[in-house]
PDB file of C-alpha atoms and ligand atoms in Angstrom:
ATOM      1  CA  MET A   1     154.354 -91.008 -63.305  1.00 98.00           C
ATOM      2  CA  ILE A   2     156.734 -89.288 -60.933  1.00 98.00           C
ATOM      3  CA  LEU A   3     155.246 -87.043 -58.395  1.00 98.00           C
ATOM      4  CA  TYR A   4     157.455 -84.982 -56.005  1.00 98.00           C
ATOM      5  CA  PHE A   5     157.438 -82.390 -53.266  1.00 98.00           C
ATOM      6  CA  SER A   6     160.746 -80.583 -52.642  1.00 98.00           C
ATOM      7  CA  ALA A   7     161.424 -77.600 -50.347  1.00 98.00           C
ATOM      8  CA  THR A   8     165.093 -76.995 -51.141  1.00 98.00           C
ATOM      9  CA  GLY A   9     165.666 -78.925 -54.386  1.00 98.00           C
ATOM     10  CA  ASN A  10     167.156 -82.336 -53.227  1.00 98.00           C
ATOM     11  CA  THR A  11     164.018 -84.296 -53.992  1.00 98.00           C
ATOM     12  CA  GLU A  12     163.315 -82.445 -57.174  1.00 98.00           C
ATOM     13  CA  PHE A  13     166.847 -83.155 -58.329  1.00 98.00           C
ATOM     14  CA  ILE A  14     166.347 -86.988 -57.713  1.00 98.00           C
ATOM     15  CA  ALA A  15     162.817 -86.964 -59.130  1.00 98.00           C
ATOM     16  CA  LYS A  16     163.913 -85.300 -62.400  1.00 98.00           C
ATOM     17  CA  LYS A  17     166.921 -87.663 -62.772  1.00 98.00           C
ATOM     18  CA  LEU A  18     164.631 -90.543 -62.394  1.00 98.00           C
ATOM     19  CA  ALA A  19     162.169 -89.126 -64.863  1.00 98.00           C
ATOM     20  CA  ALA A  20     164.877 -88.543 -67.443  1.00 97.00           C
ATOM     21  CA  LYS A  21     166.316 -92.031 -66.962  1.00 97.00           C
ATOM     22  CA  SER A  22     163.010 -93.845 -67.101  1.00 93.00           C
ATOM     23  CA  GLY A  23     161.359 -91.641 -69.751  1.00 93.00           C
ATOM     24  CA  ASP A  24     158.473 -90.950 -67.394  1.00 96.00           C
ATOM     25  CA  GLY A  25     156.564 -87.765 -66.757  1.00 96.00           C
ATOM     26  CA  CYS A  26     157.093 -85.701 -63.616  1.00 97.00           C
ATOM     27  CA  ILE A  27     154.623 -83.567 -61.621  1.00 98.00           C
ATOM     28  CA  ASP A  28     155.541 -80.965 -58.939  1.00 98.00           C
ATOM     29  CA  LEU A  29     152.971 -81.403 -56.215  1.00 98.00           C
ATOM     30  CA  LEU A  30     153.585 -77.946 -54.658  1.00 98.00           C
ATOM     31  CA  PRO A  31     150.906 -76.043 -56.633  1.00 98.00           C
ATOM     32  CA  ARG A  32     148.365 -78.856 -56.027  1.00 98.00           C
ATOM     33  CA  ILE A  33     149.059 -78.864 -52.249  1.00 98.00           C
ATOM     34  CA  LYS A  34     148.890 -75.041 -52.078  1.00 98.00           C
ATOM     35  CA  ASN A  35     145.638 -74.859 -54.039  1.00 98.00           C
ATOM     36  CA  LYS A  36     144.145 -77.984 -52.388  1.00 97.00           C
ATOM     37  CA  ASN A  37     143.727 -79.331 -55.850  1.00 98.00           C
ATOM     38  CA  TYR A  38     142.406 -82.855 -55.420  1.00 98.00           C
ATOM     39  CA  LYS A  39     141.741 -83.543 -59.140  1.00 98.00           C
ATOM     40  CA  PRO A  40     142.674 -87.247 -59.812  1.00 98.00           C
ATOM     41  CA  ILE A  41     146.189 -88.010 -61.074  1.00 98.00           C
ATOM     42  CA  VAL A  42     146.115 -90.556 -63.839  1.00 98.00           C
ATOM     43  CA  SER A  43     149.164 -92.728 -64.870  1.00 98.00           C
ATOM     44  CA  LYS A  44     149.608 -95.765 -67.067  1.00 97.00           C
ATOM     45  CA  THR A  45     153.072 -96.308 -65.548  1.00 97.00           C
ATOM     46  CA  PRO A  46     153.741 -96.896 -61.799  1.00 98.00           C
ATOM     47  CA  PHE A  47     153.383 -93.927 -59.489  1.00 98.00           C
ATOM     48  CA  VAL A  48     156.747 -92.931 -58.077  1.00 98.00           C
ATOM     49  CA  ILE A  49     156.252 -90.504 -55.128  1.00 98.00           C
ATOM     50  CA  CYS A  50     159.378 -88.667 -54.180  1.00 98.00           C
ATOM     51  CA  THR A  51     159.595 -86.808 -50.766  1.00 98.00           C
ATOM     52  CA  PRO A  52     161.956 -85.438 -48.273  1.00 98.00           C
ATOM     53  CA  VAL A  53     162.031 -86.976 -44.796  1.00 97.00           C
ATOM     54  CA  TYR A  54     160.831 -84.868 -41.866  1.00 96.00           C
ATOM     55  CA  ILE A  55     161.512 -86.394 -38.454  1.00 93.00           C
ATOM     56  CA  CYS A  56     161.469 -89.971 -39.722  1.00 93.00           C
ATOM     57  CA  GLU A  57     158.539 -89.754 -42.035  1.00 94.00           C
ATOM     58  CA  MET A  58     157.286 -87.936 -45.112  1.00 97.00           C
ATOM     59  CA  PRO A  59     155.913 -84.409 -44.316  1.00 96.00           C
ATOM     60  CA  ARG A  60     152.449 -84.510 -42.737  1.00 94.00           C
ATOM     61  CA  PHE A  61     151.068 -82.052 -45.290  1.00 96.00           C
ATOM     62  CA  LEU A  62     152.156 -84.383 -48.047  1.00 98.00           C
ATOM     63  CA  SER A  63     150.701 -87.564 -46.470  1.00 97.00           C
ATOM     64  CA  ASP A  64     147.414 -85.683 -45.907  1.00 97.00           C
ATOM     65  CA  TYR A  65     147.409 -84.595 -49.544  1.00 98.00           C
ATOM     66  CA  LEU A  66     148.105 -88.216 -50.761  1.00 98.00           C
ATOM     67  CA  LYS A  67     145.330 -89.517 -48.499  1.00 98.00           C
ATOM     68  CA  ASN A  68     142.884 -87.391 -50.344  1.00 98.00           C
ATOM     69  CA  VAL A  69     144.040 -87.249 -54.015  1.00 98.00           C
ATOM     70  CA  PRO A  70     142.682 -90.122 -56.185  1.00 98.00           C
ATOM     71  CA  LEU A  71     145.508 -91.957 -57.936  1.00 98.00           C
ATOM     72  CA  LYS A  72     144.028 -93.600 -61.071  1.00 98.00           C
ATOM     73  CA  GLY A  73     145.276 -96.052 -63.687  1.00 98.00           C
ATOM     74  CA  CYS A  74     148.311 -98.120 -62.644  1.00 98.00           C
ATOM     75  CA  ARG A  75     148.017 -99.587 -59.154  1.00 98.00           C
ATOM     76  CA  ASP A  76     151.724 -99.959 -58.525  1.00 98.00           C
ATOM     77  CA  VAL A  77     153.449 -97.243 -56.378  1.00 98.00           C
ATOM     78  CA  TYR A  78     157.112 -96.724 -55.411  1.00 98.00           C
ATOM     79  CA  PHE A  79     158.405 -94.269 -52.837  1.00 98.00           C
ATOM     80  CA  ILE A  80     161.654 -92.314 -53.052  1.00 98.00           C
ATOM     81  CA  PHE A  81     162.939 -90.687 -49.817  1.00 98.00           C
ATOM     82  CA  THR A  82     165.634 -88.113 -49.693  1.00 98.00           C
ATOM     83  CA  SER A  83     167.016 -87.510 -46.225  1.00 98.00           C
ATOM     84  CA  GLY A  84     170.191 -86.433 -44.411  1.00 97.00           C
ATOM     85  CA  GLY A  85     170.881 -90.074 -43.772  1.00 95.00           C
ATOM     86  CA  TYR A  86     168.043 -91.463 -41.485  1.00 93.00           C
ATOM     87  CA  ALA A  87     164.642 -92.073 -43.038  1.00 94.00           C
ATOM     88  CA  GLY A  88     163.352 -94.012 -39.886  1.00 92.00           C
ATOM     89  CA  ILE A  89     159.877 -95.435 -40.414  1.00 94.00           C
ATOM     90  CA  SER A  90     158.966 -93.467 -43.545  1.00 96.00           C
ATOM     91  CA  GLY A  91     158.741 -96.547 -45.688  1.00 96.00           C
ATOM     92  CA  ASN A  92     156.448 -98.395 -43.286  1.00 95.00           C
ATOM     93  CA  LEU A  93     154.138 -95.451 -42.967  1.00 95.00           C
ATOM     94  CA  ALA A  94     154.115 -94.866 -46.777  1.00 98.00           C
ATOM     95  CA  ALA A  95     153.307 -98.588 -47.323  1.00 97.00           C
ATOM     96  CA  SER A  96     150.463 -98.488 -44.861  1.00 97.00           C
ATOM     97  CA  LEU A  97     149.009 -95.300 -46.410  1.00 98.00           C
ATOM     98  CA  MET A  98     149.102 -96.762 -49.917  1.00 98.00           C
ATOM     99  CA  ARG A  99     147.558-100.043 -48.862  1.00 97.00           C
ATOM    100  CA  LYS A 100     144.630 -98.096 -47.447  1.00 97.00           C
ATOM    101  CA  LYS A 101     144.279 -96.562 -50.965  1.00 97.00           C
ATOM    102  CA  LYS A 102     144.377-100.084 -52.429  1.00 97.00           C
ATOM    103  CA  MET A 103     147.621 -99.464 -54.197  1.00 98.00           C
ATOM    104  CA  ASN A 104     150.255-102.145 -54.658  1.00 98.00           C
ATOM    105  CA  TYR A 105     153.367-101.004 -52.676  1.00 98.00           C
ATOM    106  CA  MET A 106     156.514-101.821 -54.697  1.00 98.00           C
ATOM    107  CA  GLY A 107     158.919-100.694 -52.029  1.00 98.00           C
ATOM    108  CA  HIS A 108     161.073 -97.642 -51.568  1.00 98.00           C
ATOM    109  CA  ALA A 109     164.641 -96.307 -52.040  1.00 98.00           C
ATOM    110  CA  GLU A 110     166.420 -93.950 -49.680  1.00 98.00           C
ATOM    111  CA  PHE A 111     168.914 -91.281 -50.971  1.00 98.00           C
ATOM    112  CA  LYS A 112     171.347 -89.767 -48.499  1.00 98.00           C
ATOM    113  CA  MET A 113     171.432 -86.157 -49.497  1.00 98.00           C
ATOM    114  CA  PRO A 114     172.754 -82.898 -47.919  1.00 98.00           C
ATOM    115  CA  ARG A 115     170.786 -81.978 -44.785  1.00 96.00           C
ATOM    116  CA  ASN A 116     168.746 -78.868 -45.378  1.00 97.00           C
ATOM    117  CA  TYR A 117     167.512 -78.231 -41.774  1.00 96.00           C
ATOM    118  CA  VAL A 118     169.351 -75.123 -40.601  1.00 95.00           C
ATOM    119  CA  ALA A 119     166.897 -73.947 -37.845  1.00 94.00           C
ATOM    120  CA  SER A 120     168.627 -75.930 -35.176  1.00 91.00           C
ATOM    121  CA  ASP A 121     172.078 -76.199 -33.779  1.00 87.00           C
ATOM    122  CA  MET A 122     171.658 -79.955 -33.229  1.00 86.00           C
ATOM    123  CA  TYR A 123     172.985 -80.868 -36.624  1.00 84.00           C
ATOM    124  CA  PRO A 124     176.515 -79.780 -37.618  1.00 85.00           C
ATOM    125  CA  GLU A 125     176.856 -78.009 -41.008  1.00 89.00           C
ATOM    126  CA  LEU A 126     178.378 -80.223 -43.692  1.00 93.00           C
ATOM    127  CA  ASP A 127     181.326 -78.907 -45.605  1.00 93.00           C
ATOM    128  CA  LYS A 128     181.144 -78.238 -49.352  1.00 93.00           C
ATOM    129  CA  GLU A 129     183.100 -81.410 -50.309  1.00 94.00           C
ATOM    130  CA  GLU A 130     180.727 -83.660 -48.344  1.00 96.00           C
ATOM    131  CA  ILE A 131     177.729 -81.863 -49.819  1.00 97.00           C
ATOM    132  CA  LEU A 132     178.979 -82.329 -53.349  1.00 96.00           C
ATOM    133  CA  ARG A 133     179.967 -86.001 -52.579  1.00 97.00           C
ATOM    134  CA  ARG A 134     176.420 -86.804 -51.450  1.00 98.00           C
ATOM    135  CA  ILE A 135     174.872 -85.246 -54.498  1.00 98.00           C
ATOM    136  CA  GLU A 136     177.195 -87.179 -56.796  1.00 97.00           C
ATOM    137  CA  GLN A 137     176.607 -90.500 -55.002  1.00 98.00           C
ATOM    138  CA  SER A 138     172.840 -90.016 -55.128  1.00 98.00           C
ATOM    139  CA  GLU A 139     172.952 -89.106 -58.761  1.00 98.00           C
ATOM    140  CA  LYS A 140     174.715 -92.347 -59.463  1.00 98.00           C
ATOM    141  CA  GLN A 141     172.206 -94.312 -57.359  1.00 98.00           C
ATOM    142  CA  THR A 142     169.410 -93.054 -59.645  1.00 98.00           C
ATOM    143  CA  ASN A 143     170.747 -95.245 -62.495  1.00 98.00           C
ATOM    144  CA  LYS A 144     170.018 -98.401 -60.549  1.00 97.00           C
ATOM    145  CA  VAL A 145     166.738 -97.208 -59.099  1.00 98.00           C
ATOM    146  CA  ALA A 146     165.453 -95.937 -62.549  1.00 97.00           C
ATOM    147  CA  PHE A 147     166.290 -99.349 -64.073  1.00 97.00           C
ATOM    148  CA  GLN A 148     164.430-101.216 -61.231  1.00 97.00           C
ATOM    149  CA  ILE A 149     161.319 -99.052 -61.558  1.00 97.00           C
ATOM    150  CA  LYS A 150     161.293 -99.297 -65.326  1.00 95.00           C
ATOM    151  CA  ASN A 151     161.410-103.042 -65.120  1.00 96.00           C
ATOM    152  CA  ARG A 152     158.752-103.114 -62.339  1.00 96.00           C
ATOM    153  CA  MET A 153     161.077-104.802 -59.929  1.00 98.00           C
ATOM    154  CA  LYS A 154     160.377-104.580 -56.134  1.00 97.00           C
ATOM    155  CA  LEU A 155     162.756-102.162 -54.287  1.00 97.00           C
ATOM    156  CA  ARG A 156     164.517-103.736 -51.289  1.00 92.00           C
ATOM    157  CA  SER A 157     165.330-101.430 -48.398  1.00 89.00           C
ATOM    158  CA  ARG A 158     166.762-101.565 -44.951  1.00 88.00           C
ATOM    159  CA  TYR A 159     164.661-103.707 -42.481  1.00 89.00           C
ATOM    160  CA  VAL A 160     163.200-101.655 -39.688  1.00 90.00           C
ATOM    161  CA  PHE A 161     162.973-103.604 -36.392  1.00 89.00           C
ATOM    162  CA  LEU A 162     159.950-103.414 -34.146  1.00 90.00           C
ATOM    163  CA  PHE A 163     162.068-101.719 -31.373  1.00 88.00           C
ATOM    164  CA  GLU A 164     163.110 -99.064 -33.789  1.00 89.00           C
ATOM    165  CA  LYS A 165     159.487 -98.478 -34.990  1.00 89.00           C
ATOM    166  CA  LEU A 166     158.284 -98.136 -31.350  1.00 89.00           C
ATOM    167  CA  VAL A 167     161.076 -95.712 -30.503  1.00 87.00           C
ATOM    168  CA  THR A 168     160.737 -93.421 -33.609  1.00 89.00           C
ATOM    169  CA  LEU A 169     156.807 -93.514 -33.860  1.00 87.00           C
ATOM    170  CA  PRO A 170     156.315 -90.751 -31.342  1.00 88.00           C
ATOM    171  CA  PHE A 171     159.135 -88.419 -32.812  1.00 86.00           C
ATOM    172  CA  ASN A 172     157.103 -86.809 -35.474  1.00 86.00           C
ATOM    173  CA  PRO A 173     153.895 -86.118 -33.562  1.00 86.00           C
ATOM    174  CA  LEU A 174     155.894 -84.643 -30.734  1.00 87.00           C
ATOM    175  CA  TRP A 175     157.882 -82.510 -33.209  1.00 86.00           C
ATOM    176  CA  VAL A 176     154.775 -81.301 -34.925  1.00 82.00           C
ATOM    177  CA  LYS A 177     153.249 -80.375 -31.564  1.00 81.00           C
ATOM    178  CA  PHE A 178     156.214 -78.681 -29.832  1.00 79.00           C
ATOM    179  CA  ARG A 179     159.072 -77.872 -32.239  1.00 73.00           C
ATOM    180  CA  GLN A 180     157.770 -75.939 -35.177  1.00 77.00           C
ATOM    181  CA  PRO A 181     157.191 -72.368 -34.019  1.00 84.00           C
ATOM    182  CA  SER A 182     157.272 -69.843 -36.834  1.00 92.00           C
ATOM    183  CA  LYS A 183     157.596 -66.815 -34.581  1.00 92.00           C
ATOM    184  CA  ASP A 184     161.422 -66.899 -34.879  1.00 95.00           C
ATOM    185  CA  PHE A 185     161.424 -66.433 -38.690  1.00 97.00           C
ATOM    186  CA  TYR A 186     162.009 -62.818 -39.754  1.00 97.00           C
ATOM    187  CA  ALA A 187     163.312 -61.042 -42.888  1.00 98.00           C
ATOM    188  CA  THR A 188     166.236 -58.614 -42.499  1.00 97.00           C
ATOM    189  CA  ASP A 189     166.756 -55.284 -44.320  1.00 97.00           C
ATOM    190  CA  LYS A 190     168.234 -57.250 -47.317  1.00 97.00           C
ATOM    191  CA  CYS A 191     164.570 -58.346 -48.106  1.00 98.00           C
ATOM    192  CA  ILE A 192     163.476 -57.045 -51.613  1.00 98.00           C
ATOM    193  CA  GLY A 193     159.798 -58.069 -51.169  1.00 97.00           C
ATOM    194  CA  CYS A 194     159.868 -60.379 -54.186  1.00 98.00           C
ATOM    195  CA  GLY A 195     157.414 -62.861 -52.631  1.00 98.00           C
ATOM    196  CA  LYS A 196     159.281 -65.989 -53.452  1.00 98.00           C
ATOM    197  CA  CYS A 197     158.924 -67.277 -49.835  1.00 98.00           C
ATOM    198  CA  VAL A 198     155.129 -66.706 -50.184  1.00 98.00           C
ATOM    199  CA  ARG A 199     154.962 -68.708 -53.340  1.00 98.00           C
ATOM    200  CA  ASN A 200     157.193 -71.475 -52.053  1.00 98.00           C
ATOM    201  CA  CYS A 201     155.371 -72.116 -48.751  1.00 98.00           C
ATOM    202  CA  PRO A 202     153.383 -75.377 -49.072  1.00 98.00           C
ATOM    203  CA  LEU A 203     151.124 -74.405 -46.152  1.00 96.00           C
ATOM    204  CA  ASN A 204     150.312 -70.842 -47.467  1.00 97.00           C
ATOM    205  CA  ASN A 205     151.593 -69.492 -44.184  1.00 96.00           C
ATOM    206  CA  ILE A 206     153.472 -66.544 -45.412  1.00 97.00           C
ATOM    207  CA  THR A 207     151.944 -63.259 -46.337  1.00 97.00           C
ATOM    208  CA  LEU A 208     153.633 -59.953 -47.433  1.00 97.00           C
ATOM    209  CA  LYS A 209     152.854 -56.941 -45.152  1.00 94.00           C
ATOM    210  CA  ASN A 210     154.378 -53.610 -46.381  1.00 93.00           C
ATOM    211  CA  GLY A 211     156.606 -55.614 -48.658  1.00 94.00           C
ATOM    212  CA  ARG A 212     157.890 -57.902 -45.920  1.00 96.00           C
ATOM    213  CA  PRO A 213     157.056 -61.545 -45.183  1.00 98.00           C
ATOM    214  CA  LEU A 214     155.067 -62.417 -42.066  1.00 97.00           C
ATOM    215  CA  TRP A 215     154.892 -65.992 -40.822  1.00 97.00           C
ATOM    216  CA  LYS A 216     151.765 -67.585 -39.385  1.00 93.00           C
ATOM    217  CA  ASN A 217     151.237 -71.057 -37.872  1.00 86.00           C
ATOM    218  CA  PRO A 218     151.262 -73.987 -38.345  1.00 85.00           C
ATOM    219  CA  CYS A 219     154.642 -74.106 -40.042  1.00 94.00           C
ATOM    220  CA  ALA A 220     156.216 -77.258 -41.166  1.00 95.00           C
ATOM    221  CA  HIS A 221     159.808 -75.848 -40.829  1.00 96.00           C
ATOM    222  CA  CYS A 222     160.404 -77.214 -44.436  1.00 97.00           C
ATOM    223  CA  MET A 223     163.107 -74.561 -45.058  1.00 98.00           C
ATOM    224  CA  ALA A 224     161.664 -73.515 -48.447  1.00 98.00           C
ATOM    225  CA  CYS A 225     161.428 -69.905 -47.431  1.00 98.00           C
ATOM    226  CA  ILE A 226     164.848 -69.503 -45.786  1.00 98.00           C
ATOM    227  CA  GLY A 227     166.657 -71.827 -48.183  1.00 98.00           C
ATOM    228  CA  ASN A 228     165.462 -70.238 -51.449  1.00 98.00           C
ATOM    229  CA  CYS A 229     165.475 -66.517 -50.620  1.00 98.00           C
ATOM    230  CA  PRO A 230     167.352 -64.991 -53.511  1.00 97.00           C
ATOM    231  CA  VAL A 231     169.064 -62.372 -51.346  1.00 97.00           C
ATOM    232  CA  GLU A 232     169.446 -64.626 -48.154  1.00 97.00           C
ATOM    233  CA  ALA A 233     167.284 -62.119 -46.184  1.00 98.00           C
ATOM    234  CA  ILE A 234     165.586 -64.703 -44.034  1.00 98.00           C
ATOM    235  CA  GLU A 235     166.815 -65.771 -40.610  1.00 98.00           C
ATOM    236  CA  TYR A 236     165.524 -67.991 -37.843  1.00 96.00           C
ATOM    237  CA  GLY A 237     166.275 -66.309 -34.457  1.00 95.00           C
ATOM    238  CA  LYS A 238     169.996 -66.132 -33.948  1.00 95.00           C
ATOM    239  CA  ILE A 239     170.503 -69.747 -35.005  1.00 94.00           C
ATOM    240  CA  THR A 240     170.861 -69.122 -38.717  1.00 96.00           C
ATOM    241  CA  GLN A 241     172.662 -65.840 -38.687  1.00 94.00           C
ATOM    242  CA  ASN A 242     176.046 -67.268 -39.618  1.00 90.00           C
ATOM    243  CA  LYS A 243     174.977 -70.353 -41.276  1.00 93.00           C
ATOM    244  CA  ASN A 244     174.908 -71.254 -44.933  1.00 93.00           C
ATOM    245  CA  LYS A 245     171.245 -71.463 -45.956  1.00 96.00           C
ATOM    246  CA  TYR A 246     170.930 -74.648 -48.029  1.00 97.00           C
ATOM    247  CA  ASN A 247     169.401 -75.159 -51.393  1.00 97.00           C
ATOM    248  CA  ILE A 248     170.775 -77.675 -53.933  1.00 98.00           C
ATOM    249  CA  GLY A 249     170.904 -75.002 -56.789  1.00 97.00           C
ATOM    250  CA  LYS A 250     173.926 -73.299 -55.219  1.00 94.00           C
ATOM    251  CA  TYR A 251     175.899 -76.504 -55.348  1.00 95.00           C
ATOM    252  CA  LEU A 252     174.821 -77.620 -58.789  1.00 94.00           C
ATOM    253  CA  LYS A 253     176.055 -74.223 -60.100  1.00 87.00           C
ATOM    254  CA  ARG A 254     179.362 -74.693 -58.289  1.00 78.00           C
ATOM    255  CA  ARG A 255     179.665 -78.224 -59.783  1.00 79.00           C
ATOM    256  CA  GLU A 256     179.287 -76.733 -63.290  1.00 75.00           C
ATOM    257  CA  GLU A 257     181.905 -74.032 -62.703  1.00 75.00           C
TER     258      GLU A 257
HETATM  259  C1  FMN B   1     161.719 -80.348 -40.762  1.00 95.17           C
HETATM  260  C2  FMN B   1     162.808 -81.263 -41.239  1.00 95.17           C
HETATM  261  C3  FMN B   1     163.025 -82.467 -40.682  1.00 95.17           C
HETATM  262  C4  FMN B   1     164.037 -83.340 -41.117  1.00 95.17           C
HETATM  263  N1  FMN B   1     164.193 -84.586 -40.532  1.00 95.17           N
HETATM  264  C5  FMN B   1     165.115 -85.458 -40.993  1.00 95.17           C
HETATM  265  C6  FMN B   1     165.220 -86.752 -40.458  1.00 95.17           C
HETATM  266  O1  FMN B   1     164.495 -87.221 -39.607  1.00 95.17           O
HETATM  267  N2  FMN B   1     166.232 -87.525 -40.868  1.00 95.17           N
HETATM  268  C7  FMN B   1     167.028 -87.106 -41.885  1.00 95.17           C
HETATM  269  O2  FMN B   1     167.971 -87.871 -42.202  1.00 95.17           O
HETATM  270  N3  FMN B   1     166.944 -85.904 -42.493  1.00 95.17           N
HETATM  271  C8  FMN B   1     166.001 -85.176 -42.059  1.00 95.17           C
HETATM  272  N4  FMN B   1     165.879 -83.847 -42.620  1.00 95.17           N
HETATM  273  C9  FMN B   1     166.709 -83.496 -43.867  1.00 95.17           C
HETATM  274  C10 FMN B   1     165.936 -83.606 -45.142  1.00 95.17           C
HETATM  275  O3  FMN B   1     165.153 -84.781 -45.104  1.00 95.17           O
HETATM  276  C11 FMN B   1     166.898 -83.682 -46.392  1.00 95.17           C
HETATM  277  O4  FMN B   1     167.807 -82.641 -46.344  1.00 95.17           O
HETATM  278  C12 FMN B   1     166.071 -83.678 -47.699  1.00 95.17           C
HETATM  279  O5  FMN B   1     166.814 -84.191 -48.731  1.00 95.17           O
HETATM  280  C13 FMN B   1     165.467 -82.326 -48.064  1.00 95.17           C
HETATM  281  O6  FMN B   1     164.808 -82.384 -49.239  1.00 95.17           O
HETATM  282  P1  FMN B   1     164.348 -81.189 -50.220  1.00 95.17           P
HETATM  283  O7  FMN B   1     165.636 -80.394 -50.579  1.00 95.17           O
HETATM  284  O8  FMN B   1     163.769 -81.836 -51.414  1.00 95.17           O
HETATM  285  O9  FMN B   1     163.385 -80.404 -49.437  1.00 95.17           O
HETATM  286  C14 FMN B   1     164.843 -82.907 -42.184  1.00 95.17           C
HETATM  287  C15 FMN B   1     164.605 -81.745 -42.809  1.00 95.17           C
HETATM  288  C16 FMN B   1     163.647 -80.859 -42.419  1.00 95.17           C
HETATM  289  C17 FMN B   1     163.346 -79.634 -43.081  1.00 95.17           C
END
């Protein structure tokens, strides 16, 4: 059974390709996370957990959810990480979490996808060609990974040295503590009050007041609100004003045209 969380569509794209190629079922974890639904998930086939990488690990709200939800049936579990190119210690932390759940960790695969994080000027925007190239490359990679999972083969990934682990381990906790203010999010006059941002927020942090979204804390900066707004009405301070707000759907459409 393939389980996924995806804010801007990259992970969903990979999860659905893997499901189609392996003939397995696919569950979007967003409604379960939002509703704190901890009903057991049962699977006869290996669990394949697909997640984006947030500051070198899977999102904290996802690891918290996985800690608490019973996974029943098959004991084998694979992880699939989509990132902008650096997954850090995601695999090590996922393996440790799964061992605590008495699961048999079968390894992980990393997919280099377009970067969706627009709320910082630290990462230069990718051009359209590079975005399409990464999507295409990753789509091809799903053939091999689906085959390996279907045949219960262990996935081999990049070795993470102790030094790298020690350096990257504090990144995420520091980020969670200091770098995720939601006060800079706002909706412009383009907002139509459709509530899509409210429905997409995994932490239920957005409410509509007089037809306009209001952001509370804590926010995971997942980019689901800003990336999926149908009228591109959401901004983050001045940083995003002239930026392309990423979601994979825009590019899949262009690819078809
Ligand atoms: C808060 C946040 C932190 C991120 N941190 C990393 C990172 O450490 N390394 C990296 O390569 N990409 C990072 N990214 C990029 C995403 O992992 C990548 O674009 C992912 O494919 C998005 O998946 P989604 O479209 O399914 O949400 C980050 C994105 C966000 C929103």
